[in-house]
GROMACS .gro file of C-alpha atoms in nm:
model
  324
    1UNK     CA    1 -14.483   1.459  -3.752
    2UNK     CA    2 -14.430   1.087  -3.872
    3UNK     CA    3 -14.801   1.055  -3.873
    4UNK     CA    4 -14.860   1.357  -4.037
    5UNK     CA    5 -14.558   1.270  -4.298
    6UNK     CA    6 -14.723   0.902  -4.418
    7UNK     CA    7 -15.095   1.054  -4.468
    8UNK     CA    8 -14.942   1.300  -4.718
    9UNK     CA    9 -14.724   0.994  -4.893
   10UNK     CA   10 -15.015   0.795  -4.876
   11UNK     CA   11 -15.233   1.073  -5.048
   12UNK     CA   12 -14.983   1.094  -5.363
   13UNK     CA   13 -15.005   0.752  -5.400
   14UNK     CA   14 -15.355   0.747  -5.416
   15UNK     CA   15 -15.323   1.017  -5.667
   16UNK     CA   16 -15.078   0.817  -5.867
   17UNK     CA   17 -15.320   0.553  -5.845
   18UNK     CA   18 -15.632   0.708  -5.952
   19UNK     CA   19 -15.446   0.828  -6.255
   20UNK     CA   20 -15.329   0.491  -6.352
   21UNK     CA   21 -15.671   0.363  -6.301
   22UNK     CA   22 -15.819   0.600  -6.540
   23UNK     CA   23 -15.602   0.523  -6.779
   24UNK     CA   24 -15.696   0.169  -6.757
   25UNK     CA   25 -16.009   0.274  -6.780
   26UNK     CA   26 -15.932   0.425  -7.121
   27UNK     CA   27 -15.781   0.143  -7.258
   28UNK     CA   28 -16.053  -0.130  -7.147
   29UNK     CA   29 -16.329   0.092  -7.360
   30UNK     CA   30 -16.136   0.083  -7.655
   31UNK     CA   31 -16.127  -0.239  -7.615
   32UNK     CA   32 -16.494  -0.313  -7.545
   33UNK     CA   33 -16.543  -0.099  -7.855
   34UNK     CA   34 -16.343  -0.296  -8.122
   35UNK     CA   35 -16.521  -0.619  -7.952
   36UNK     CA   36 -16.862  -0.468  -8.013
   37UNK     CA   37 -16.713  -0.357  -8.346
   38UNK     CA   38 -16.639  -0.763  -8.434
   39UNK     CA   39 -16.984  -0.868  -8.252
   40UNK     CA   40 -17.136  -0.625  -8.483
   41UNK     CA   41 -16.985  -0.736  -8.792
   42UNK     CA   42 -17.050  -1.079  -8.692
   43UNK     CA   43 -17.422  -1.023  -8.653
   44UNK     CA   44 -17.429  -0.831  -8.996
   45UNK     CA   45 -17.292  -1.161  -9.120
   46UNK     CA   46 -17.465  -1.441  -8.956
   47UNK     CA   47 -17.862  -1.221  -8.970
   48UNK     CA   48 -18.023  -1.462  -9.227
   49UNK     CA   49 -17.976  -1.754  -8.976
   50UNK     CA   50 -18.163  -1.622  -8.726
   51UNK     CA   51 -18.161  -1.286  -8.571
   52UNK     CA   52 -18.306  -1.362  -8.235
   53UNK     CA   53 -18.030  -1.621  -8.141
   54UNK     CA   54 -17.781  -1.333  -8.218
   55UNK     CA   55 -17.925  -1.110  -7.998
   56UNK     CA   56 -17.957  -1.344  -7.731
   57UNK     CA   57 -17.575  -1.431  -7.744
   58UNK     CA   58 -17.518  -1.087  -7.754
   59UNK     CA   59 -17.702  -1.015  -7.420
   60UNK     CA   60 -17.493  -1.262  -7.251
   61UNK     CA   61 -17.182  -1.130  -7.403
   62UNK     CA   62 -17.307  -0.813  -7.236
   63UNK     CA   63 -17.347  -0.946  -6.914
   64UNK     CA   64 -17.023  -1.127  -6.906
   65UNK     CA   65 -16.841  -0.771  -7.011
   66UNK     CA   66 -17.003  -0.585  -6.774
   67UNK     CA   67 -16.910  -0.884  -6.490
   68UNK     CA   68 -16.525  -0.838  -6.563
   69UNK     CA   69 -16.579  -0.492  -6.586
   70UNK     CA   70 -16.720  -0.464  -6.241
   71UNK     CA   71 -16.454  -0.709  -6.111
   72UNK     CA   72 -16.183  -0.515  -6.233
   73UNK     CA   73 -16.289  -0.159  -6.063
   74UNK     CA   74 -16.356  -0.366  -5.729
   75UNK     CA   75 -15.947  -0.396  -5.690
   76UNK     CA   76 -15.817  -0.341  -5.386
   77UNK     CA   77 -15.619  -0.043  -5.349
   78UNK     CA   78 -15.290  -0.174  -5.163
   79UNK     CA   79 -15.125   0.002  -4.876
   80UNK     CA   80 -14.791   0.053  -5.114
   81UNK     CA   81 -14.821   0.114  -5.474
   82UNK     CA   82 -14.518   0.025  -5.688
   83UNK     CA   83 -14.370   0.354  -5.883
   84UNK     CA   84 -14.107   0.153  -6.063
   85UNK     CA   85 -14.298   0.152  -6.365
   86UNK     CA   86 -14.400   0.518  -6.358
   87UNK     CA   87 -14.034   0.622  -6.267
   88UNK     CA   88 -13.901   0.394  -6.494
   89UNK     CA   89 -14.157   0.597  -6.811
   90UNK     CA   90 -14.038   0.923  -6.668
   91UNK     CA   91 -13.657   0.847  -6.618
   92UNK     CA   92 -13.678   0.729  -6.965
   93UNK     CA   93 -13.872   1.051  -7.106
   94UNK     CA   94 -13.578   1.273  -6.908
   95UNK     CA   95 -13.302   1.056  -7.082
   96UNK     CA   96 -13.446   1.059  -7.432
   97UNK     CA   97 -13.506   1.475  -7.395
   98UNK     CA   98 -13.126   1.480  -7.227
   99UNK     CA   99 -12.995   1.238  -7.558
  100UNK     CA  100 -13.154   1.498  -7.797
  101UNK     CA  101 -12.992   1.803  -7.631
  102UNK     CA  102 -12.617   1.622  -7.615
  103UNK     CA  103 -12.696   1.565  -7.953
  104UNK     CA  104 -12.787   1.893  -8.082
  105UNK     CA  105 -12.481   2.033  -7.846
  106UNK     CA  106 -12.229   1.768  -7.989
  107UNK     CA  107 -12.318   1.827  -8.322
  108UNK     CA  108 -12.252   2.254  -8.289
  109UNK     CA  109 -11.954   2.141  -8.103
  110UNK     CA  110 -11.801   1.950  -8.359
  111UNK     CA  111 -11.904   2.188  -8.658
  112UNK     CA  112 -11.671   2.418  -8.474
  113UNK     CA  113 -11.394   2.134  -8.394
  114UNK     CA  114 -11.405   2.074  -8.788
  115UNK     CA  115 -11.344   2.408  -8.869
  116UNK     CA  116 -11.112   2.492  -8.595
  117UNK     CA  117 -10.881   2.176  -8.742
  118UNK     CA  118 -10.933   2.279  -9.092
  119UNK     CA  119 -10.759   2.617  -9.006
  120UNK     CA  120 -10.507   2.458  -8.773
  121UNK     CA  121 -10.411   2.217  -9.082
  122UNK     CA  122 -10.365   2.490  -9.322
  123UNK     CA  123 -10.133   2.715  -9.051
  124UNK     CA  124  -9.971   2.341  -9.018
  125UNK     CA  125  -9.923   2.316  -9.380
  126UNK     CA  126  -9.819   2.663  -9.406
  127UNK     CA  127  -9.546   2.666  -9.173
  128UNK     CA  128  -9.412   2.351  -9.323
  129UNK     CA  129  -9.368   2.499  -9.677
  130UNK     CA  130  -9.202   2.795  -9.517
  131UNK     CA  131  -8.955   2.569  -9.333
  132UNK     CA  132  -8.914   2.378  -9.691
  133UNK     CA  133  -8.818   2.681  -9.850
  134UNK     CA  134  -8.539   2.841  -9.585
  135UNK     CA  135  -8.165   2.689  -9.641
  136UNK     CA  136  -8.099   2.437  -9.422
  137UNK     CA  137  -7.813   2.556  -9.191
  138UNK     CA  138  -7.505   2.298  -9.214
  139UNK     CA  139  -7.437   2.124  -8.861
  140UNK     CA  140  -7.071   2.187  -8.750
  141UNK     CA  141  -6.930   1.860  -8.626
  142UNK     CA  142  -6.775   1.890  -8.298
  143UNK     CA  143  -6.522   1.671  -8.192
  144UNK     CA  144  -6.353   1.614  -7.865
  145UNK     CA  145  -5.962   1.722  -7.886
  146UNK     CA  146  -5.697   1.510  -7.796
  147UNK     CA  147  -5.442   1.610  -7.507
  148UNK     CA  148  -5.191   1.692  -7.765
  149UNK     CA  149  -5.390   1.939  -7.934
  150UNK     CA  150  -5.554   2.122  -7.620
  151UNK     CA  151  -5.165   2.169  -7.525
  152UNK     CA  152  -5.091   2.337  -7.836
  153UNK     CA  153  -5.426   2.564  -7.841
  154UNK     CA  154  -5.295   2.678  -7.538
  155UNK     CA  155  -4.937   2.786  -7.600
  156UNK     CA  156  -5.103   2.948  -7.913
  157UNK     CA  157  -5.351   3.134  -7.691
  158UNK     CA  158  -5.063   3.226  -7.445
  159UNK     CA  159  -4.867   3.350  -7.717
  160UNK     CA  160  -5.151   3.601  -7.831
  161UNK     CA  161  -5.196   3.685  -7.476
  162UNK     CA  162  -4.827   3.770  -7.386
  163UNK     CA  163  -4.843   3.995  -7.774
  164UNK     CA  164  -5.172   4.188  -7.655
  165UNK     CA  165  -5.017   4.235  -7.325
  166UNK     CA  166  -4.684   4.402  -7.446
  167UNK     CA  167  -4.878   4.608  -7.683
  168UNK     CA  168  -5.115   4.737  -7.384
  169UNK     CA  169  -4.776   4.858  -7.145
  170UNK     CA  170  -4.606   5.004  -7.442
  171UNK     CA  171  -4.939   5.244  -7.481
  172UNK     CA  172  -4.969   5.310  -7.124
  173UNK     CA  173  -4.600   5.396  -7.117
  174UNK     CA  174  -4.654   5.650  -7.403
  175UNK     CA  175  -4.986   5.766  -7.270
  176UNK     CA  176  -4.828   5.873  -6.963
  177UNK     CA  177  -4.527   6.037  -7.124
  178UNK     CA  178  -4.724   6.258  -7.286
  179UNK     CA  179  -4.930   6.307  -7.008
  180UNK     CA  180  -4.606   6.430  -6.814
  181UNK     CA  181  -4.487   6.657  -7.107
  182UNK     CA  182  -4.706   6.979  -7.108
  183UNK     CA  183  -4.773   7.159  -7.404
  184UNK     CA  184  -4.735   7.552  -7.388
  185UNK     CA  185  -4.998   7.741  -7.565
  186UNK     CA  186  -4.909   8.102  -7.647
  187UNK     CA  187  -5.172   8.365  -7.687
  188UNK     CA  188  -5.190   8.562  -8.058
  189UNK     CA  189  -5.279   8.950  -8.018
  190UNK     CA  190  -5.219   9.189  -7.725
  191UNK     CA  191  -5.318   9.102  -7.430
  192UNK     CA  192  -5.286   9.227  -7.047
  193UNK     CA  193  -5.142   8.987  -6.771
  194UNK     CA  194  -5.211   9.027  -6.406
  195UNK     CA  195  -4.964   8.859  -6.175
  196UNK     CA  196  -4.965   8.837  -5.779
  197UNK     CA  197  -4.652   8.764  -5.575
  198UNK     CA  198  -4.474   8.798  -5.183
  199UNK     CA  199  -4.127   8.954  -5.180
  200UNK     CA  200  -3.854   8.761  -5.045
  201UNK     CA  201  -3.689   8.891  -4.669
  202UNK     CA  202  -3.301   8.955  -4.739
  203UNK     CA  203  -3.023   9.058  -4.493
  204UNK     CA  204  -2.860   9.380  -4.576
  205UNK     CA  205  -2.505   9.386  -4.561
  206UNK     CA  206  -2.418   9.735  -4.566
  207UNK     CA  207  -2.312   9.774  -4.247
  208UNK     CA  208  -2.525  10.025  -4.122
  209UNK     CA  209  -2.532  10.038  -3.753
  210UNK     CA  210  -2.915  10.116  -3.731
  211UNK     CA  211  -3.082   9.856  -4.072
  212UNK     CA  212  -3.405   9.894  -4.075
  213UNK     CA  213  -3.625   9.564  -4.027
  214UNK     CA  214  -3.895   9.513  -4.344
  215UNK     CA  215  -4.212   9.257  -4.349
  216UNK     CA  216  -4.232   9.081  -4.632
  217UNK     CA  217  -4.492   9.293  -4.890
  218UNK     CA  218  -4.724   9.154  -5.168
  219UNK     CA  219  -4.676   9.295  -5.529
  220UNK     CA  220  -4.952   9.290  -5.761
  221UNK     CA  221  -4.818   9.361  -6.147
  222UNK     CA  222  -4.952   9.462  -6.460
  223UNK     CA  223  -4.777   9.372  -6.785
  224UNK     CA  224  -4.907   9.469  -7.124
  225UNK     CA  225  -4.839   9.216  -7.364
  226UNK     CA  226  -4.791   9.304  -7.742
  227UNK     CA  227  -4.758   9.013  -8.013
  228UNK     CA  228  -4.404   9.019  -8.074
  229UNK     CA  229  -4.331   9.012  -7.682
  230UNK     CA  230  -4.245   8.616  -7.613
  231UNK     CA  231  -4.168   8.715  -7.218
  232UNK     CA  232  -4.256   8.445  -6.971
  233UNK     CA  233  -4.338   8.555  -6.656
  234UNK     CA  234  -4.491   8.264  -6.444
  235UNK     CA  235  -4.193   8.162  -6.243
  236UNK     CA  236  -4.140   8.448  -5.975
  237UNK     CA  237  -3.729   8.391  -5.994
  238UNK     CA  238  -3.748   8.525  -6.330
  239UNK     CA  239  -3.900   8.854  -6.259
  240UNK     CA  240  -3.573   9.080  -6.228
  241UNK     CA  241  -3.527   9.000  -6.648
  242UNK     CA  242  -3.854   9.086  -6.731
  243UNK     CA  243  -3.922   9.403  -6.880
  244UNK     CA  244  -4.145   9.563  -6.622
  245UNK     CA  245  -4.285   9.906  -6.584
  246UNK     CA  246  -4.029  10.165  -6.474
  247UNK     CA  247  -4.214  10.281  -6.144
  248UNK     CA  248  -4.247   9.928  -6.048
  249UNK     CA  249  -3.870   9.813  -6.110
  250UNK     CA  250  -3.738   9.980  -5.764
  251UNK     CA  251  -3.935   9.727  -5.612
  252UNK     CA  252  -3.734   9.444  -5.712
  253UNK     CA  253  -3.420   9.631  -5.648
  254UNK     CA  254  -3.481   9.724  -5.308
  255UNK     CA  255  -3.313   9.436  -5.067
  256UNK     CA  256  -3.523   9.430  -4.711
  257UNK     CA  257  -3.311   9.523  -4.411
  258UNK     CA  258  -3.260   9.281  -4.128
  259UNK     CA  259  -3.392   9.269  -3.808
  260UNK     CA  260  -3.264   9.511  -3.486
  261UNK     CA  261  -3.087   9.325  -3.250
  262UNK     CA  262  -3.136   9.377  -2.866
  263UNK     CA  263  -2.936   9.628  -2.680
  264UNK     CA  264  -2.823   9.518  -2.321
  265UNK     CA  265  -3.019   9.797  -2.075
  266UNK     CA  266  -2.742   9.812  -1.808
  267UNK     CA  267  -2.396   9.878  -2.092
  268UNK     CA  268  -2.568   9.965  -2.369
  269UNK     CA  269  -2.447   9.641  -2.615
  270UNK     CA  270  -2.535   9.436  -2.819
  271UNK     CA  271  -2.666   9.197  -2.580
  272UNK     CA  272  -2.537   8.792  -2.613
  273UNK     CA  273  -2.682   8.660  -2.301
  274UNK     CA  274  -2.987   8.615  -2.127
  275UNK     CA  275  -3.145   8.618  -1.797
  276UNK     CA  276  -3.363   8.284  -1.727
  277UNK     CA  277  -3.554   8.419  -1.402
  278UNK     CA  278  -3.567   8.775  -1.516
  279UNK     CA  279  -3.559   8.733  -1.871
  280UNK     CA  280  -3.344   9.057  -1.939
  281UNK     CA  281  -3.096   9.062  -2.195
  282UNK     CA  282  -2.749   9.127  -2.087
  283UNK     CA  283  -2.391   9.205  -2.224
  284UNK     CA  284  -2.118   9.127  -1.950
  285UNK     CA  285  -2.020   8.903  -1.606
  286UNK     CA  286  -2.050   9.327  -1.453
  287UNK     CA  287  -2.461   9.365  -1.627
  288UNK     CA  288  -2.513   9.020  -1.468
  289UNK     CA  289  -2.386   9.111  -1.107
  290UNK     CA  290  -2.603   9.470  -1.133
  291UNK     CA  291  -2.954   9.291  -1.235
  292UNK     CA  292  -2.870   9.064  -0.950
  293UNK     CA  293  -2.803   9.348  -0.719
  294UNK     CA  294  -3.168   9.477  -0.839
  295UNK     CA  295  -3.323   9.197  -0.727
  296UNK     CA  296  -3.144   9.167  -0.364
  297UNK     CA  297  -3.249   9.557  -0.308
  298UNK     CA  298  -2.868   9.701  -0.330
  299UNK     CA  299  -2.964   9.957  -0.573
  300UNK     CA  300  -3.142  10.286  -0.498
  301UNK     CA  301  -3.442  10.331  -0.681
  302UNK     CA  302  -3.572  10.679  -0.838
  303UNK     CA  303  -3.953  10.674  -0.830
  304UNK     CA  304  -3.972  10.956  -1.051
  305UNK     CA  305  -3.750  10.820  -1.306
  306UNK     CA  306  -3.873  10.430  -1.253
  307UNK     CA  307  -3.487  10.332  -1.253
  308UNK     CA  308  -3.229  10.255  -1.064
  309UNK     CA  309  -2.973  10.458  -1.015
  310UNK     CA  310  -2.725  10.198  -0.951
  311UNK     CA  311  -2.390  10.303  -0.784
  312UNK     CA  312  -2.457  10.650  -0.733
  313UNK     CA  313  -2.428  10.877  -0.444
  314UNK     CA  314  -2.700  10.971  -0.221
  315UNK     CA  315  -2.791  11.389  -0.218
  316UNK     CA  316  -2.672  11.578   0.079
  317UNK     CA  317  -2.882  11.637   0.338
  318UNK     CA  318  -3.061  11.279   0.342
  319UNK     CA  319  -3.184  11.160   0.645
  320UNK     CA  320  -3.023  10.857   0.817
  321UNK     CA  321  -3.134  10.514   0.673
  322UNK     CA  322  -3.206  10.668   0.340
  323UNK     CA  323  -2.966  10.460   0.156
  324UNK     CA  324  -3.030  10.120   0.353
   0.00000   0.00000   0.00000
């Protein structure tokens, strides 16, 4: 790969070469042509001396020209070529191209910098006359306050405080006074009230020996309200002054009758004592003694009266053990 590698570099440079050597080539005719030019002119001059001795100069100068030409395309062409000169022409074509295209750019770019400060001069110069025209505000100067003076700022401020404060609880005190006081609106025109109450239980005290025992009932009542009645009826204590409806005012004078009390079973009292194993009511020391007699088995029972029969004699004709 190497090898391969430094036949193709040394190709190019024999490429590079050739060039150069046909451009040397160029310039050495020229140059033989503006001798033979002067030679020419020279001969045109110097032909009435002697034209023969002209030409024979001139055949030598030929032989001599074509000598150094021959010389010069026998060079030898060298293993490395030097490309500094050819690099250095091309380099220097690339920069001169590259100089003419910063140029050109550079020159758009600061047509459009010129105009850009132009306008940013004239917004400058704009906002500087409208600052020139506004007031100028006056600086407050602030000083620092001796101890003094802080101490009396701040009896004055604790003055205003302790005023605001009093004014604040002398408001809430009347706020909530009126809030406790409530204002009693009355309706203008007839109107028909509806009103929903329990009676009260009450003892009677008669004396009947048999009262009878009442639950207590609800009442619902309807009261038609003309514009020059000013009753009240909200408060249920107040009900027996009201002017009710005539069917409906028994109801408030009827007094609900207490409850029964409990008879003994064995004397037929008003029973005051009772029983904690049996839990029967009784009367008397004698009721006692019987409903303990029940329980020892003392007492005949009637099992088609379910009672005892207490006391009582046995029927004649009962057999023996009947009453054991």
């Amino acid at each position: 790969m190497n090898a391969l590698l430094n036949q193709e570099v040394e190709m190019e440079e024999l490429f590079e070469y050739q060039e150069n050597d046909d451009s040397d080539q160029e310039f050495s005719e020229k140059a033989m042509q503006d001798e033979e030019d002067k030679v020419d002119s020279d001969f045109d001059l110097d032909s009435s001396e002697g034209e023969q001795e002209h030409v024979e100069e001139g055949k030598v100068l030929d032989k001599e020209i074509e000598k150094q030409e021959k010389k010069s395309r026998k060079t030898v062409i060298p293993n490395t070529t030097p490309r500094k000169p050819i690099e250095r022409r091309k380099r220097k074509k690339e920069i001169e191209t590259a100089e003419n295209e910063d140029r050109v750019v550079r020159q758009s770019f600061r047509r459009n910098t010129m105009l850009n400060r132009i306008l940013l001069e004239g917004q400058i110069k704009e906002d500087e006359k409208k600052k020139a025209a506004q007031p100028k505000r006056e600086r407050t100067v602030s000083y620092e306050l001796s101890q003094e003076e802080l101490i009396a700022e701040a009896m004055i401020t604790e003055e205003k405080n302790m005023s605001s404060l009093l004014e604040w609880q002398q408001k809430e005190e009347e706020r909530q006074a009126n809030a406790k006081v409530k204002e009693k609106r009355e309706l203008e025109g007839p109107y028909i009230r509806y009103h929903s109450y329990t009676e009260r239980s009450q003892e009677d005290t008669s004396g009947d020996e048999d009262p009878e025992v009442t639950e207590p009932m609800g009442r619902n009542l309807i009261t038609f309200v003309e514009s020059d009645d000013k009753q009240d009826l909200e408060d249920l204590e107040d009900l027996e002054l009201t002017g009710l409806v005539n069917s409906l005012a028994s109801w408030l004078d009827k007094q609900p009758k207490p409850n029964k009390p409990i008879m003994c079973p064995i004397t037929g009292d008003v029973a005051t004592y009772k029983d904690p194993h049996t839990g029967v009511h009784y009367s008397s020391t004698n009721a006692y003694k019987t409903i303990q007699s029940c329980l020892r088995n003392q007492v005949n029972w009637s099992s088609s009266l379910d009672l005892y029969l207490g006391d009582l004699p046995s029927a004649s004709g009962v057999p023996e053990g009947w009453n054991s």
